Amino acid sequence: MEETGGVKLLGFWVSPFAQRVKWALKLKGIQYEYTEEDIYNKSPLVSKLNPVYGKVPVLVHNGKPISESIIILEYIDEVWKQAPLLPQDPYERAQARFWAKFAEEKVRQSVWEAVCSSGEEKQKAVKSAVEAFEEFEKELKRRGTKFFGGETIGFVDIVAGCISYQLAVHEEVGSIKILDSSKFPAISEWIKNFLNHPLINEGLPQKDQMFAYFSKRSKEIASRKMSHKTA
Amino acid sequence: MDNEVKLHGFWPSPFVYRVIWALKLKGIEYDYIEEDLANKSELLLRYNPVYEKVPVLVHAGKPISESLVILEYIEEVWPHNPLLPKDPYERSVARFWINFATDKGRSAVRSLFWGGGDGKKEAAEQMFDLLKIIEEQALGDKKFFGGNSINMVDLIFAWFACWIQPMEQLVGIKVLEPSRLPSLHAWVKNFKEEPIIKENLPDPERLLAYYTRLTSNLVSKPT
């Protein structure tokens, strides 16, 4: 834990947040040691390294911990200059940060909310998710490039990337349909290109395992919501 | 037009103030355009089609939205009088607290000020727990979150310096009590006395009137 220069990542196999960090490290060719944390039975290490949230991912570099996936990505990009994730130009960097925030808050979150809710709430969440996808589609079309980052994968691609391998599973678990490929051709093409990259596709969790996990998790969240309502 | 800086804002917004302070702390000249959010300008809708919100910074004709994104942009384009540490690890710590305030602060404020009557005491205690973490772990024994001088973390936490008071008055619960949060209370005083901040603060009475109107007009939670 104290060795200088060592890079360690604490993660959880199905966490889209941990996956973002893995992708960034792999794309930059950074050697790291991975530790799987059972988030339902956390080791004391997680509380020690992330006392405020007690969550993964946590990146440990030179013995110092960094948490929150997007903050970790910024750190990685600042320390290791090869294969840059953010553009060089400040205005383009601002656009990348804006769309990364959008991808996290409006795209990823709204899909998960739709999965975990029911009735009117679910309908509202699906509507929000579709609207978010429409904005994302518009922006991808406007850029006209293979990835958000241009011809190579960048910051926004990595943050939004979880939808490439988890959206279909979420749709199945939540009995919802968001990504109609005829309605979202640019996003569908982007997903194809993204998953085609060997470093992106490598080691992704199995579909059936994700289905089992998200089914269980969404039911837990849904029942918690119900008990809050009736309490 | 070349390097002109314009800021579209709304006077009660703490998000707008963050940008005002950043520009002033770095001595950047800019034109301010007050937006009527009930009647948004064509320009605002064109500059921020995704959210249609303020603040929007326009630099050399190019718009940037979302206050945190704007602050990072300002820091990169005008690196003098830095608002973030130079060291990548220290920067990640600053960003962590900025994210914490944004993430946890937003939901805490919502529960406390827009939530139902009975839940208010509990919400106030939850807000206090949050502030205690901020006081002990983010501020510590420093004068400012940035150390001896104000940095981006201070600008984000400034909500507690100026906007919490009218809210406390409206709800009738004091959250930022000097005896319970002594360091944070001292920070509020220090922050508001910094010359550039002092000259650029919203009028507390006007703010109270605004939030009073807002809460009395509401039947349900604001979007």
Tab-separated table of C-alpha atoms in Angstrom, chain A residues 42-211:
chain	number	residue	atom	x	y	z
A	42	LYS	CA	-17.216	-3.902	2.680
A	43	SER	CA	-13.682	-4.338	3.919
A	44	PRO	CA	-12.355	-1.803	6.447
A	45	LEU	CA	-10.086	-0.604	3.640
A	46	VAL	CA	-12.951	1.108	1.802
A	47	SER	CA	-13.981	3.070	4.920
A	48	LYS	CA	-10.354	3.984	5.495
A	49	LEU	CA	-9.768	5.176	1.931
A	50	ASN	CA	-13.177	6.779	1.389
A	51	PRO	CA	-14.359	7.836	4.845
A	52	VAL	CA	-16.991	10.263	3.586
A	53	TYR	CA	-18.895	7.940	1.229
A	54	GLY	CA	-17.518	4.461	1.952
A	55	LYS	CA	-17.892	3.653	-1.748
A	56	VAL	CA	-15.958	2.313	-4.703
A	57	PRO	CA	-14.261	3.018	-7.012
A	58	VAL	CA	-11.262	4.355	-5.167
A	59	LEU	CA	-7.998	4.865	-6.997
A	60	VAL	CA	-4.896	4.746	-4.841
A	61	HIS	CA	-1.767	6.346	-6.308
A	62	ASN	CA	1.451	6.734	-4.332
A	63	GLY	CA	-0.545	5.697	-1.277
A	64	LYS	CA	-3.091	8.515	-1.696
A	65	PRO	CA	-6.780	7.762	-2.340
A	66	ILE	CA	-8.998	9.483	-4.906
A	67	SER	CA	-12.733	8.805	-5.082
A	68	GLU	CA	-15.677	9.663	-7.352
A	69	SER	CA	-15.259	8.256	-10.868
A	70	ILE	CA	-15.310	11.530	-12.824
A	71	ILE	CA	-12.832	13.115	-10.411
A	72	ILE	CA	-10.622	10.035	-10.775
A	73	LEU	CA	-10.745	10.405	-14.583
A	74	GLU	CA	-9.626	14.051	-14.320
A	75	TYR	CA	-6.782	12.977	-12.012
A	76	ILE	CA	-5.643	10.182	-14.328
A	77	ASP	CA	-5.674	12.570	-17.300
A	78	GLU	CA	-3.590	15.137	-15.400
A	79	VAL	CA	-0.975	12.704	-14.123
A	80	TRP	CA	-0.561	10.497	-17.231
A	81	LYS	CA	-0.386	12.652	-20.361
A	82	GLN	CA	-0.393	9.874	-22.979
A	83	ALA	CA	-3.642	9.091	-24.840
A	84	PRO	CA	-5.361	12.229	-23.498
A	85	LEU	CA	-9.006	11.856	-22.511
A	86	LEU	CA	-9.889	15.543	-22.487
A	87	PRO	CA	-9.180	17.804	-25.482
A	88	GLN	CA	-6.364	20.363	-25.297
A	89	ASP	CA	-8.428	23.461	-26.141
A	90	PRO	CA	-10.116	25.025	-23.036
A	91	TYR	CA	-13.440	25.607	-24.821
A	92	GLU	CA	-13.539	22.010	-26.091
A	93	ARG	CA	-12.627	20.823	-22.603
A	94	ALA	CA	-15.564	22.794	-21.212
A	95	GLN	CA	-17.856	21.153	-23.769
A	96	ALA	CA	-16.513	17.717	-22.812
A	97	ARG	CA	-17.103	18.389	-19.114
A	98	PHE	CA	-20.601	19.677	-19.865
A	99	TRP	CA	-21.541	16.551	-21.828
A	100	ALA	CA	-19.897	14.205	-19.330
A	101	LYS	CA	-22.025	15.794	-16.573
A	102	PHE	CA	-25.069	15.437	-18.817
A	103	ALA	CA	-24.261	11.798	-19.559
A	104	GLU	CA	-23.970	11.015	-15.858
A	105	GLU	CA	-26.873	13.056	-14.479
A	106	LYS	CA	-29.403	12.985	-17.292
A	107	VAL	CA	-28.649	9.843	-19.263
A	108	ARG	CA	-27.349	7.192	-16.836
A	109	GLN	CA	-29.317	8.285	-13.758
A	110	SER	CA	-32.663	8.638	-15.508
A	111	VAL	CA	-32.412	5.135	-16.986
A	112	TRP	CA	-31.736	3.645	-13.551
A	113	GLU	CA	-34.603	5.660	-12.023
A	114	ALA	CA	-36.906	4.284	-14.712
A	115	VAL	CA	-35.778	0.737	-13.871
A	116	CYS	CA	-36.383	1.166	-10.123
A	117	SER	CA	-39.745	2.899	-10.219
A	118	SER	CA	-43.283	1.950	-11.150
A	119	GLY	CA	-46.529	3.446	-12.356
A	120	GLU	CA	-46.646	7.173	-12.995
A	121	GLU	CA	-43.142	7.680	-11.605
A	122	LYS	CA	-41.791	5.120	-14.050
A	123	GLN	CA	-43.534	6.786	-16.981
A	124	LYS	CA	-42.060	10.138	-15.997
A	125	ALA	CA	-38.572	8.652	-15.652
A	126	VAL	CA	-38.781	6.930	-19.041
A	127	LYS	CA	-39.877	10.222	-20.621
A	128	SER	CA	-36.879	12.003	-19.021
A	129	ALA	CA	-34.539	9.273	-20.209
A	130	VAL	CA	-35.821	9.461	-23.779
A	131	GLU	CA	-35.485	13.261	-23.768
A	132	ALA	CA	-31.912	12.917	-22.520
A	133	PHE	CA	-31.147	10.405	-25.256
A	134	GLU	CA	-32.597	12.825	-27.817
A	135	GLU	CA	-30.179	15.560	-26.670
A	136	PHE	CA	-27.301	13.106	-26.727
A	137	GLU	CA	-28.255	11.927	-30.220
A	138	LYS	CA	-28.429	15.544	-31.425
A	139	GLU	CA	-24.968	16.318	-30.090
A	140	LEU	CA	-23.403	13.153	-31.528
A	141	LYS	CA	-24.939	13.954	-34.941
A	142	ARG	CA	-23.724	17.544	-34.713
A	143	ARG	CA	-20.154	16.401	-34.028
A	144	GLY	CA	-20.307	13.825	-36.823
A	145	THR	CA	-17.334	11.905	-35.432
A	146	LYS	CA	-16.888	8.254	-34.578
A	147	PHE	CA	-16.725	9.035	-30.865
A	148	PHE	CA	-17.543	12.040	-28.720
A	149	GLY	CA	-13.830	12.533	-28.385
A	150	GLY	CA	-13.352	12.560	-32.168
A	151	GLU	CA	-11.694	9.655	-33.938
A	152	THR	CA	-10.466	8.266	-30.624
A	153	ILE	CA	-12.268	7.518	-27.390
A	154	GLY	CA	-12.346	10.427	-24.948
A	155	PHE	CA	-13.720	11.678	-21.653
A	156	VAL	CA	-17.402	11.808	-22.599
A	157	ASP	CA	-17.267	8.386	-24.256
A	158	ILE	CA	-15.881	6.856	-21.082
A	159	VAL	CA	-18.431	8.531	-18.791
A	160	ALA	CA	-21.361	7.664	-21.082
A	161	GLY	CA	-19.872	4.289	-21.985
A	162	CYS	CA	-21.757	2.322	-19.336
A	163	ILE	CA	-24.900	2.497	-21.486
A	164	SER	CA	-23.098	0.551	-24.214
A	165	TYR	CA	-23.083	-2.664	-22.204
A	166	GLN	CA	-25.665	-2.086	-19.453
A	167	LEU	CA	-28.576	-0.316	-21.144
A	168	ALA	CA	-29.983	-3.436	-22.821
A	169	VAL	CA	-29.877	-5.295	-19.500
A	170	HIS	CA	-31.550	-2.374	-17.689
A	171	GLU	CA	-34.281	-2.227	-20.308
A	172	GLU	CA	-34.968	-5.916	-19.808
A	173	VAL	CA	-34.911	-5.725	-15.991
A	174	GLY	CA	-37.120	-2.648	-15.907
A	175	SER	CA	-39.426	-3.706	-18.776
A	176	ILE	CA	-38.734	-0.440	-20.531
A	177	LYS	CA	-37.641	0.509	-24.044
A	178	ILE	CA	-35.496	3.555	-24.555
A	179	LEU	CA	-32.946	2.862	-27.258
A	180	ASP	CA	-34.961	2.420	-30.428
A	181	SER	CA	-32.175	2.142	-33.030
A	182	SER	CA	-34.338	3.678	-35.757
A	183	LYS	CA	-34.924	6.698	-33.517
A	184	PHE	CA	-31.334	6.890	-32.278
A	185	PRO	CA	-29.064	5.860	-35.190
A	186	ALA	CA	-26.064	7.938	-34.067
A	187	ILE	CA	-26.109	6.540	-30.518
A	188	SER	CA	-26.583	2.994	-31.835
A	189	GLU	CA	-23.592	3.426	-34.150
A	190	TRP	CA	-21.551	4.973	-31.318
A	191	ILE	CA	-22.303	1.967	-29.085
A	192	LYS	CA	-21.175	-0.398	-31.827
A	193	ASN	CA	-17.909	1.485	-32.365
A	194	PHE	CA	-17.289	1.815	-28.641
A	195	LEU	CA	-17.735	-1.898	-27.905
A	196	ASN	CA	-15.609	-2.751	-30.945
A	197	HIS	CA	-12.529	-1.392	-29.205
A	198	PRO	CA	-10.664	-4.392	-27.706
A	199	LEU	CA	-9.717	-2.587	-24.503
A	200	ILE	CA	-13.309	-1.494	-23.962
A	201	ASN	CA	-14.869	-4.886	-24.553
A	202	GLU	CA	-12.301	-6.803	-22.527
A	203	GLY	CA	-13.463	-8.181	-19.186
A	204	LEU	CA	-16.978	-6.720	-19.196
A	205	PRO	CA	-19.424	-8.462	-16.838
A	206	GLN	CA	-21.579	-11.248	-18.283
A	207	LYS	CA	-25.106	-10.305	-19.378
A	208	ASP	CA	-26.846	-12.992	-17.312
A	209	GLN	CA	-24.929	-12.045	-14.177
A	210	MET	CA	-25.782	-8.370	-14.701
A	211	PHE	CA	-29.442	-9.289	-15.253
